[in-house]
């Protein structure tokens, strides 16, 4: 096992894009300050990576104007934030944006080290470099949009708090009614950044990415090592001090493993290395949904600015990269027929099914964390979750009728509060459901798992029957690879 980042530059850029999409789905008003503080540093890292790409022409290059303009805009934001006492003031940065920033820094270091070896004057390399620039800008565009969404949500929370306290508030006349002070000026400035990135991507994004070089599956053992390292790091994180942000990453990654495993199972059936089953995919799908539902609940407990453990974050990123190498074609999910031709498919499916088997034990460990009576979280998020759980029937409705589960003063002061009864009850229930679903998937995966191909008995002479390990999985035929080594 190694803590070294073994991803290619292309995989790092895709991961920045992935994390930006996840951020956009999860962002809330309480994240606005941390996101705003992290934005200039991310842009600076992106500009540094952009400048390090080979083939840059001397002087002012038209294709560099958008990143130069975006960098200048971010620099003025950083200058305005420096020493500022008014909102958002000094404080923590956003750990998810900081992780994307570090990924861009690592990619730039790789390019500087090996970029001289790239024949950038060749057509394929030129197209791959153009795809890299597009990836960089798209990650910035998604992140800028996430900051804007958080600023709008922050303004909406301010309007709601004012109305509930009986104060009058002047709604904004541009962008949205919730672009109120003090967030309105930041919305204007972040909208300018977002528009700069969007102008570069318009009519360019899908076309440019078609020239992206795809890293061939040249290490069939990569996924096995990756999942083994993930199992170690997830257990280590759970054994240490309880950190909701780590549990969110663990549960999300388990959901990703379930989703990728379904793709590999389908491809393996087409390749003839797995007999079709009407139980395997539904069981894994149910476990994946349960993991993602649990991740959403633990996400409510994460305080803005909470850091992830470095080894755990790197292990999760490698899981995403290792699976994507098998399941994707550049920007999209590959067809099962294409995945079926990739070398190492049978081994990849085997280790995925083993990970599904092992997930049952991990689900029980995570479920134990939900029983901790000292769990706390942000007041506003827990208040919303408590009322939603009551309305949806996921928590028992109190006999006394409507209950204010979180004090308005705690919400206004953005305090950390203990879990309201409905939230704690629903978290425990969802944890148990996840453990049950993971257990079912584990048992079904065990029935369809198989031993090492080298240890599987040879087919009986003249029988015409393929050799088998455990029930369901046929010893894999030799599947020729079709990957072609290009670019990075």
Coordinates of C-alpha atoms in Angstrom, one line a residue:
X1 CA 0.0 0.0 0.0
X2 CA 1.2 3.5 -0.7
X3 CA -0.1 7.0 0.2
X4 CA 1.4 8.3 -3.1
X5 CA -1.1 9.7 -5.6
X6 CA -0.8 7.4 -8.6
X7 CA -3.5 9.1 -10.8
X8 CA -2.7 10.5 -14.2
X9 CA -3.2 14.2 -14.9
X10 CA -6.3 13.4 -16.8
X11 CA -7.7 11.4 -13.9
X12 CA -7.0 14.3 -11.6
X13 CA -8.8 16.8 -13.8
X14 CA -11.8 14.5 -14.1
X15 CA -11.9 14.2 -10.3
X16 CA -11.9 18.0 -9.9
X17 CA -14.9 18.0 -12.2
X18 CA -16.5 15.2 -10.2
X19 CA -16.0 16.9 -6.9
X20 CA -17.3 20.2 -8.3
X21 CA -20.5 18.5 -9.4
X22 CA -20.9 16.9 -5.9
X23 CA -20.3 20.3 -4.3
X24 CA -23.0 21.9 -6.4
X25 CA -25.5 19.3 -5.3
X26 CA -24.7 19.6 -1.6
X27 CA -24.1 23.3 -1.1
X28 CA -26.1 25.4 1.3
X29 CA -26.2 28.9 2.7
X30 CA -23.9 28.2 5.7
X31 CA -21.2 27.2 3.2
X32 CA -21.1 30.6 1.5
X33 CA -18.4 32.2 3.6
X34 CA -16.0 29.2 3.4
X35 CA -16.5 28.8 -0.3
X36 CA -15.9 32.5 -1.0
X37 CA -12.6 32.4 1.0
X38 CA -11.4 29.3 -0.9
X39 CA -12.3 30.5 -4.4
X40 CA -9.2 32.8 -5.1
X41 CA -6.8 30.1 -4.1
X42 CA -8.4 27.5 -6.4
X43 CA -8.3 29.9 -9.4
X44 CA -4.6 30.6 -8.7
X45 CA -3.9 26.8 -8.7
X46 CA -5.9 26.4 -12.0
X47 CA -4.0 29.3 -13.6
X48 CA -0.7 27.8 -12.6
X49 CA -1.6 24.4 -14.1
X50 CA -2.8 26.1 -17.3
X51 CA 0.5 27.9 -17.6
X52 CA 2.5 24.7 -17.1
X53 CA 0.8 22.9 -20.0
X54 CA 3.3 22.5 -22.9
X55 CA 2.9 24.2 -26.2
X56 CA 2.0 27.6 -24.9
X57 CA 2.9 30.3 -27.4
X58 CA 5.0 33.3 -26.3
X59 CA 3.3 36.6 -25.7
X60 CA -0.5 37.1 -25.4
X61 CA -2.4 34.0 -26.5
X62 CA -6.1 34.4 -27.3
X63 CA -6.9 31.1 -25.8
X64 CA -5.3 32.2 -22.5
X65 CA -7.4 35.4 -22.1
X66 CA -10.3 33.7 -20.2
X67 CA -8.0 32.1 -17.5
X68 CA -6.0 35.4 -17.2
X69 CA -9.2 37.4 -16.8
X70 CA -10.6 34.9 -14.3
X71 CA -7.4 35.1 -12.3
X72 CA -7.6 38.9 -12.2
X73 CA -11.2 38.8 -11.0
X74 CA -10.3 36.2 -8.3
X75 CA -7.3 38.3 -7.2
X76 CA -9.5 41.3 -6.6
X77 CA -11.9 39.1 -4.5
X78 CA -8.9 37.9 -2.5
X79 CA -7.7 41.5 -1.9
X80 CA -11.2 42.5 -0.8
X81 CA -11.4 39.6 1.7
X82 CA -8.0 40.3 3.1
X83 CA -8.3 42.0 6.5
X84 CA -12.0 42.3 6.1
X85 CA -14.1 42.6 9.3
X86 CA -17.5 42.7 7.5
X87 CA -19.1 39.5 6.3
X88 CA -17.7 37.0 5.5
X89 CA -14.7 38.1 7.6
X90 CA -11.8 36.0 8.5
X91 CA -12.5 32.3 9.1
X92 CA -12.1 28.8 7.7
X93 CA -11.9 27.9 4.1
X94 CA -14.0 25.1 2.4
X95 CA -12.3 21.7 2.7
X96 CA -13.8 20.4 -0.5
X97 CA -12.6 23.3 -2.6
X98 CA -9.3 23.1 -0.9
X99 CA -9.1 19.4 -1.9
X100 CA -9.8 20.4 -5.5
X101 CA -7.1 23.0 -5.3
X102 CA -4.6 20.5 -4.0
X103 CA -5.4 18.2 -6.9
X104 CA -4.7 21.0 -9.3
X105 CA -1.4 21.7 -7.6
X106 CA -0.5 18.0 -7.8
X107 CA -1.4 17.9 -11.5
X108 CA 0.7 21.0 -12.2
X109 CA 3.7 19.3 -10.5
X110 CA 3.3 16.2 -12.7
X111 CA 3.1 18.3 -15.9
X112 CA 6.2 20.3 -15.0
X113 CA 8.0 17.1 -14.4
X114 CA 7.0 15.1 -17.5
X115 CA 5.5 17.8 -19.8
X116 CA 8.7 18.1 -21.8
X117 CA 8.2 14.5 -23.0
X118 CA 4.8 15.4 -24.6
X119 CA 5.0 15.9 -28.4
X120 CA 2.6 18.8 -28.3
X121 CA 3.0 19.6 -32.0
X122 CA 1.3 16.3 -32.9
X123 CA -2.5 16.4 -33.5
X124 CA -3.5 13.9 -30.8
X125 CA -1.4 15.6 -28.2
X126 CA -2.7 19.0 -29.2
X127 CA -6.3 17.8 -28.9
X128 CA -5.5 16.3 -25.5
X129 CA -4.0 19.5 -24.2
X130 CA -7.1 21.4 -25.5
X131 CA -9.3 18.9 -23.6
X132 CA -7.2 19.5 -20.4
X133 CA -7.8 23.3 -20.7
X134 CA -11.5 22.7 -21.1
X135 CA -11.5 20.4 -18.0
X136 CA -9.8 23.0 -15.9
X137 CA -12.2 25.7 -17.0
X138 CA -15.3 23.5 -16.5
X139 CA -14.2 22.7 -12.9
X140 CA -13.9 26.4 -12.2
X141 CA -17.2 27.1 -13.8
X142 CA -19.0 24.5 -11.7
X143 CA -17.3 25.7 -8.5
X144 CA -18.2 29.4 -9.3
X145 CA -21.8 28.4 -9.8
X146 CA -21.7 26.5 -6.5
X147 CA -20.4 29.6 -4.7
X148 CA -23.2 31.6 -6.3
X149 CA -25.9 29.1 -5.2
X150 CA -24.5 29.2 -1.6
X151 CA -24.6 33.0 -1.7
X152 CA -28.3 33.0 -2.8
X153 CA -29.2 30.4 -0.2
X154 CA -27.4 32.5 2.4
X155 CA -29.5 35.5 1.4
X156 CA -32.7 33.5 1.5
X157 CA -31.8 32.3 5.0
X158 CA -31.3 36.0 6.0
X159 CA -34.7 37.0 4.6
X160 CA -36.4 34.1 6.4
X161 CA -34.8 34.9 9.7
X162 CA -35.8 38.6 9.3
X163 CA -39.4 37.7 8.6
X164 CA -39.6 35.3 11.5
X165 CA -38.3 37.9 13.9
X166 CA -40.7 40.6 12.6
X167 CA -38.1 42.7 10.9
X168 CA -38.6 44.2 7.4
X169 CA -36.1 43.4 4.7
X170 CA -35.6 45.0 1.3
X171 CA -35.6 42.3 -1.4
X172 CA -33.1 42.7 -4.2
X173 CA -34.2 43.6 -7.7
X174 CA -31.6 41.7 -9.7
X175 CA -30.3 38.1 -9.9
X176 CA -32.9 37.0 -7.4
X177 CA -35.0 38.6 -4.6
X178 CA -32.5 37.0 -2.1
X179 CA -29.4 38.7 -3.4
X180 CA -29.6 40.9 -0.3
X181 CA -26.9 42.7 1.7
X182 CA -24.2 41.7 2.5
X183 CA -24.3 38.9 0.0
X184 CA -25.5 40.9 -3.0
X185 CA -22.1 42.5 -3.8
X186 CA -20.5 39.0 -3.7
X187 CA -23.1 37.6 -6.0
X188 CA -22.3 40.3 -8.5
X189 CA -18.6 39.6 -8.4
X190 CA -19.0 35.8 -8.5
X191 CA -21.4 36.0 -11.3
X192 CA -18.8 37.9 -13.3
X193 CA -16.4 35.0 -12.6
X194 CA -19.0 32.4 -13.6
X195 CA -19.7 34.3 -16.8
X196 CA -16.1 34.4 -17.8
X197 CA -15.7 30.7 -17.4
X198 CA -19.0 30.0 -19.3
X199 CA -17.9 32.2 -22.2
X200 CA -14.9 29.9 -22.7
X201 CA -16.9 26.8 -22.5
X202 CA -19.8 27.9 -24.8
X203 CA -19.8 25.6 -27.9
X204 CA -16.5 24.1 -26.8
X205 CA -17.1 21.7 -23.9
X206 CA -18.4 18.6 -25.6
X207 CA -16.4 19.1 -28.8
X208 CA -13.0 19.6 -27.0
X209 CA -13.4 16.6 -24.7
X210 CA -13.8 14.2 -27.7
X211 CA -10.0 14.7 -28.2
X212 CA -9.2 13.7 -24.6
X213 CA -6.7 10.9 -24.4
X214 CA -7.9 7.8 -22.5
X215 CA -5.6 6.0 -20.2
X216 CA -5.6 2.3 -21.2
X217 CA -6.2 -0.4 -18.6
X218 CA -2.6 -1.4 -18.4
X219 CA -2.7 -2.5 -14.7
X220 CA -5.4 -5.2 -14.2
X221 CA -4.4 -5.3 -10.5
X222 CA -5.0 -1.6 -9.9
X223 CA -8.6 -2.0 -8.7
X224 CA -7.8 -4.8 -6.3
X225 CA -5.0 -2.8 -4.6
X226 CA -7.2 0.3 -4.6
X227 CA -10.1 -1.4 -2.9
X228 CA -7.8 -3.1 -0.3
X229 CA -6.4 0.3 0.5
X230 CA -9.8 1.8 0.7
X231 CA -10.9 -0.9 3.2
X232 CA -7.9 -0.1 5.4
X233 CA -8.3 3.7 5.4
X234 CA -12.1 3.6 6.0
X235 CA -11.7 1.3 9.0
X236 CA -8.9 3.5 10.3
X237 CA -11.0 6.6 10.0
X238 CA -13.9 5.0 11.8
X239 CA -11.7 3.8 14.6
X240 CA -10.5 7.3 15.4
X241 CA -12.4 10.3 16.7
X242 CA -15.9 10.4 15.2
X243 CA -16.0 12.8 12.3
X244 CA -19.2 13.2 10.3
X245 CA -17.3 14.5 7.3
X246 CA -15.3 11.2 7.1
X247 CA -18.5 9.1 7.4
X248 CA -20.1 11.1 4.6
X249 CA -17.1 10.3 2.4
X250 CA -17.1 6.6 3.4
X251 CA -20.9 6.2 2.7
X252 CA -20.7 8.0 -0.6
X253 CA -17.8 6.0 -1.7
X254 CA -19.6 2.8 -0.8
X255 CA -22.5 3.9 -2.9
X256 CA -20.1 4.6 -5.8
X257 CA -18.6 1.1 -5.4
X258 CA -22.1 -0.4 -5.6
X259 CA -23.0 1.6 -8.7
X260 CA -19.8 0.7 -10.5
X261 CA -20.2 -3.0 -9.5
X262 CA -23.5 -3.1 -11.2
X263 CA -21.9 -1.8 -14.4
X264 CA -19.2 -4.4 -14.2
X265 CA -21.7 -7.2 -13.5
X266 CA -23.7 -6.3 -16.6
X267 CA -20.6 -6.2 -18.8
X268 CA -19.3 -9.5 -17.3
X269 CA -22.6 -11.2 -18.3
X270 CA -22.1 -10.0 -21.8
X271 CA -18.5 -11.1 -21.9
X272 CA -19.6 -14.6 -20.8
X273 CA -17.7 -14.6 -17.5
X274 CA -20.9 -14.3 -15.3
X275 CA -24.2 -16.1 -15.6
X276 CA -27.1 -13.6 -15.6
X277 CA -28.9 -13.3 -12.2
X278 CA -32.2 -11.7 -11.3
X279 CA -31.0 -11.2 -7.7
X280 CA -27.5 -9.8 -7.9
X281 CA -28.0 -6.4 -9.5
X282 CA -31.2 -5.5 -7.5
X283 CA -29.5 -6.4 -4.2
X284 CA -26.5 -4.3 -5.1
X285 CA -28.7 -1.4 -6.3
X286 CA -30.7 -1.5 -3.1
X287 CA -27.5 -1.4 -1.0
X288 CA -26.2 1.5 -3.1
X289 CA -29.4 3.6 -2.6
X290 CA -29.2 2.9 1.2
X291 CA -25.5 4.0 1.3
X292 CA -26.4 7.3 -0.5
X293 CA -29.4 7.9 1.7
X294 CA -27.3 7.5 4.8
X295 CA -24.6 9.8 3.3
X296 CA -27.3 12.5 2.9
X297 CA -28.2 12.2 6.6
X298 CA -24.7 12.3 7.9
X299 CA -24.1 15.3 5.6
X300 CA -26.5 17.3 7.8
X301 CA -24.1 16.9 10.7
X302 CA -21.0 18.3 9.0
X303 CA -20.0 21.8 10.1
X304 CA -18.7 24.3 7.5
X305 CA -14.9 24.1 7.3
X306 CA -14.6 20.6 8.6
X307 CA -11.5 18.8 7.2
X308 CA -11.3 15.4 5.8
X309 CA -8.5 13.0 6.7
X310 CA -5.9 13.1 4.0
X311 CA -5.3 9.4 3.6
X312 CA -9.0 8.7 3.4
X313 CA -9.6 11.4 0.8
X314 CA -6.7 10.1 -1.3
X315 CA -8.0 6.5 -1.1
X316 CA -11.5 7.6 -2.1
X317 CA -10.1 9.6 -5.1
X318 CA -8.2 6.5 -6.2
X319 CA -11.3 4.4 -6.0
X320 CA -13.1 6.8 -8.3
X321 CA -10.1 6.8 -10.8
X322 CA -9.7 3.0 -10.8
X323 CA -13.3 2.4 -11.5
X324 CA -13.6 5.1 -14.1
X325 CA -10.7 3.6 -16.1
X326 CA -12.8 0.5 -16.5
X327 CA -16.3 1.9 -16.9
X328 CA -15.9 5.2 -18.8
X329 CA -15.0 6.4 -22.3
X330 CA -13.7 9.9 -21.9
X331 CA -16.7 11.9 -20.8
X332 CA -19.4 9.3 -20.7
X333 CA -20.1 5.8 -19.3
X334 CA -19.0 3.2 -21.8
X335 CA -21.4 0.7 -23.2
X336 CA -21.5 -2.7 -21.6
X337 CA -20.3 -4.2 -24.9
X338 CA -17.1 -2.0 -24.8
X339 CA -16.5 -2.7 -21.1
X340 CA -16.8 -6.4 -21.8
X341 CA -13.7 -6.2 -24.1
X342 CA -11.5 -4.5 -21.6
X343 CA -8.6 -6.5 -20.1
X344 CA -9.0 -7.4 -16.4
X345 CA -12.8 -7.2 -16.4
X346 CA -13.2 -10.6 -14.7
X347 CA -10.7 -9.8 -12.0
X348 CA -12.2 -6.3 -11.5
X349 CA -15.7 -7.8 -11.1
X350 CA -14.3 -10.4 -8.6
X351 CA -12.7 -7.7 -6.4
X352 CA -15.8 -5.6 -6.7
X353 CA -18.0 -8.5 -5.5
X354 CA -15.6 -9.0 -2.6
X355 CA -15.9 -5.3 -1.7
X356 CA -19.7 -5.8 -1.7
X357 CA -19.3 -8.8 0.6
X358 CA -17.1 -6.8 3.0
X359 CA -19.4 -3.8 3.0
X360 CA -21.8 -5.6 5.3
X361 CA -19.3 -5.5 8.1
X362 CA -18.5 -1.8 7.4
X363 CA -22.2 -0.9 7.5
X364 CA -22.5 -2.3 11.0
X365 CA -19.5 -0.2 12.1
X366 CA -21.1 2.9 10.6
X367 CA -24.4 2.0 12.2
X368 CA -22.7 2.0 15.6
X369 CA -21.7 5.6 15.2
X370 CA -25.4 6.6 14.9
X371 CA -25.9 5.4 18.5
X372 CA -23.5 8.0 19.8
X373 CA -25.6 10.3 22.2
X374 CA -23.2 13.2 21.8
X375 CA -23.8 13.8 18.1
X376 CA -24.2 17.4 17.1
X377 CA -24.6 19.4 13.9
X378 CA -25.5 22.9 12.5
X379 CA -28.8 24.2 13.9
X380 CA -30.4 25.2 10.7
X381 CA -29.7 21.9 8.8
X382 CA -31.0 19.8 11.8
X383 CA -34.1 22.0 12.2
X384 CA -35.0 21.4 8.5
X385 CA -34.3 17.7 8.7
X386 CA -36.3 17.2 11.9
X387 CA -39.4 18.8 10.3
X388 CA -38.9 16.9 7.1
X389 CA -38.6 13.6 8.9
X390 CA -41.8 14.2 10.8
X391 CA -43.7 15.2 7.6
X392 CA -42.4 12.3 5.6
X393 CA -43.2 9.8 8.4
X394 CA -39.6 8.7 8.9
X395 CA -39.8 9.8 12.5
X396 CA -42.7 9.4 15.0
X397 CA -45.0 12.5 15.1
X398 CA -45.1 13.9 18.7
X399 CA -48.3 13.6 20.6
X400 CA -48.2 17.3 21.6
X401 CA -48.5 18.4 17.9
X402 CA -46.1 20.8 16.3
X403 CA -42.8 21.1 18.1
X404 CA -40.0 23.6 17.6
X405 CA -37.1 21.2 17.6
X406 CA -34.3 23.8 17.3
X407 CA -34.4 27.2 19.0
X408 CA -34.6 30.1 16.5
X409 CA -31.9 31.8 18.4
X410 CA -29.6 28.9 17.8
X411 CA -30.4 29.0 14.1
X412 CA -29.7 32.7 13.9
X413 CA -26.4 32.4 15.8
X414 CA -25.4 29.4 13.6
X415 CA -24.7 27.3 16.7
X416 CA -23.9 23.6 16.9
X417 CA -26.8 21.7 18.6
X418 CA -27.6 18.2 19.7
X419 CA -29.6 16.1 17.3
X420 CA -33.3 16.6 17.7
X421 CA -35.2 13.4 18.5
X422 CA -36.7 12.9 15.0
X423 CA -33.2 13.3 13.4
X424 CA -31.5 10.9 15.8
X425 CA -34.4 8.4 15.4
X426 CA -34.3 8.5 11.6
X427 CA -30.5 8.4 11.5
X428 CA -30.5 5.2 13.5
X429 CA -33.3 3.7 11.4
X430 CA -31.5 4.5 8.1
X431 CA -28.3 3.1 9.5
X432 CA -30.0 -0.2 10.4
X433 CA -31.7 -0.3 6.9
X434 CA -28.3 0.2 5.3
X435 CA -26.8 -2.6 7.3
X436 CA -29.7 -4.9 6.3
X437 CA -29.4 -3.9 2.6
X438 CA -25.6 -4.3 2.7
X439 CA -26.0 -7.7 4.3
X440 CA -28.4 -8.9 1.6
X441 CA -26.1 -7.7 -1.1
X442 CA -23.1 -9.4 0.7
X443 CA -24.8 -12.8 0.8
X444 CA -25.9 -12.6 -2.9
X445 CA -22.5 -11.4 -4.0
X446 CA -20.9 -14.3 -2.1
X447 CA -23.1 -16.8 -4.0
X448 CA -21.9 -15.2 -7.3
X449 CA -18.3 -14.7 -6.3
X450 CA -15.5 -16.8 -7.5
X451 CA -12.0 -18.0 -6.7
X452 CA -8.8 -17.0 -8.3
X453 CA -9.0 -18.1 -12.0
X454 CA -5.7 -20.0 -11.6
X455 CA -7.1 -22.1 -8.9
X456 CA -10.4 -23.0 -10.7
X457 CA -10.5 -26.6 -12.0
X458 CA -10.1 -27.2 -15.7
X459 CA -13.2 -28.1 -17.7
X460 CA -13.9 -31.8 -18.0
X461 CA -12.6 -33.1 -21.3
X462 CA -15.3 -33.5 -23.9
X463 CA -18.0 -32.2 -21.5
X464 CA -18.4 -28.8 -23.2
X465 CA -19.1 -27.3 -19.8
X466 CA -17.0 -24.4 -18.6
X467 CA -15.1 -24.6 -15.3
X468 CA -16.5 -22.8 -12.3
X469 CA -15.5 -21.4 -9.0
X470 CA -18.4 -20.7 -6.7
X471 CA -21.8 -20.7 -8.1
X472 CA -22.6 -18.3 -10.9
X473 CA -19.2 -17.1 -12.2
X474 CA -17.7 -18.8 -15.2
X475 CA -13.9 -19.0 -15.4
X476 CA -13.1 -16.1 -17.7
X477 CA -12.0 -16.5 -21.3
X478 CA -9.1 -14.6 -22.7
X479 CA -10.5 -11.2 -23.6
X480 CA -8.4 -9.1 -25.9
X481 CA -7.8 -5.4 -24.9
X482 CA -8.7 -2.6 -27.2
X483 CA -7.2 0.3 -25.3
X484 CA -4.6 2.4 -27.2
X485 CA -2.0 4.4 -25.2
X486 CA -2.4 8.0 -25.9
X487 CA -1.3 11.2 -24.2
X488 CA -1.2 10.9 -20.4

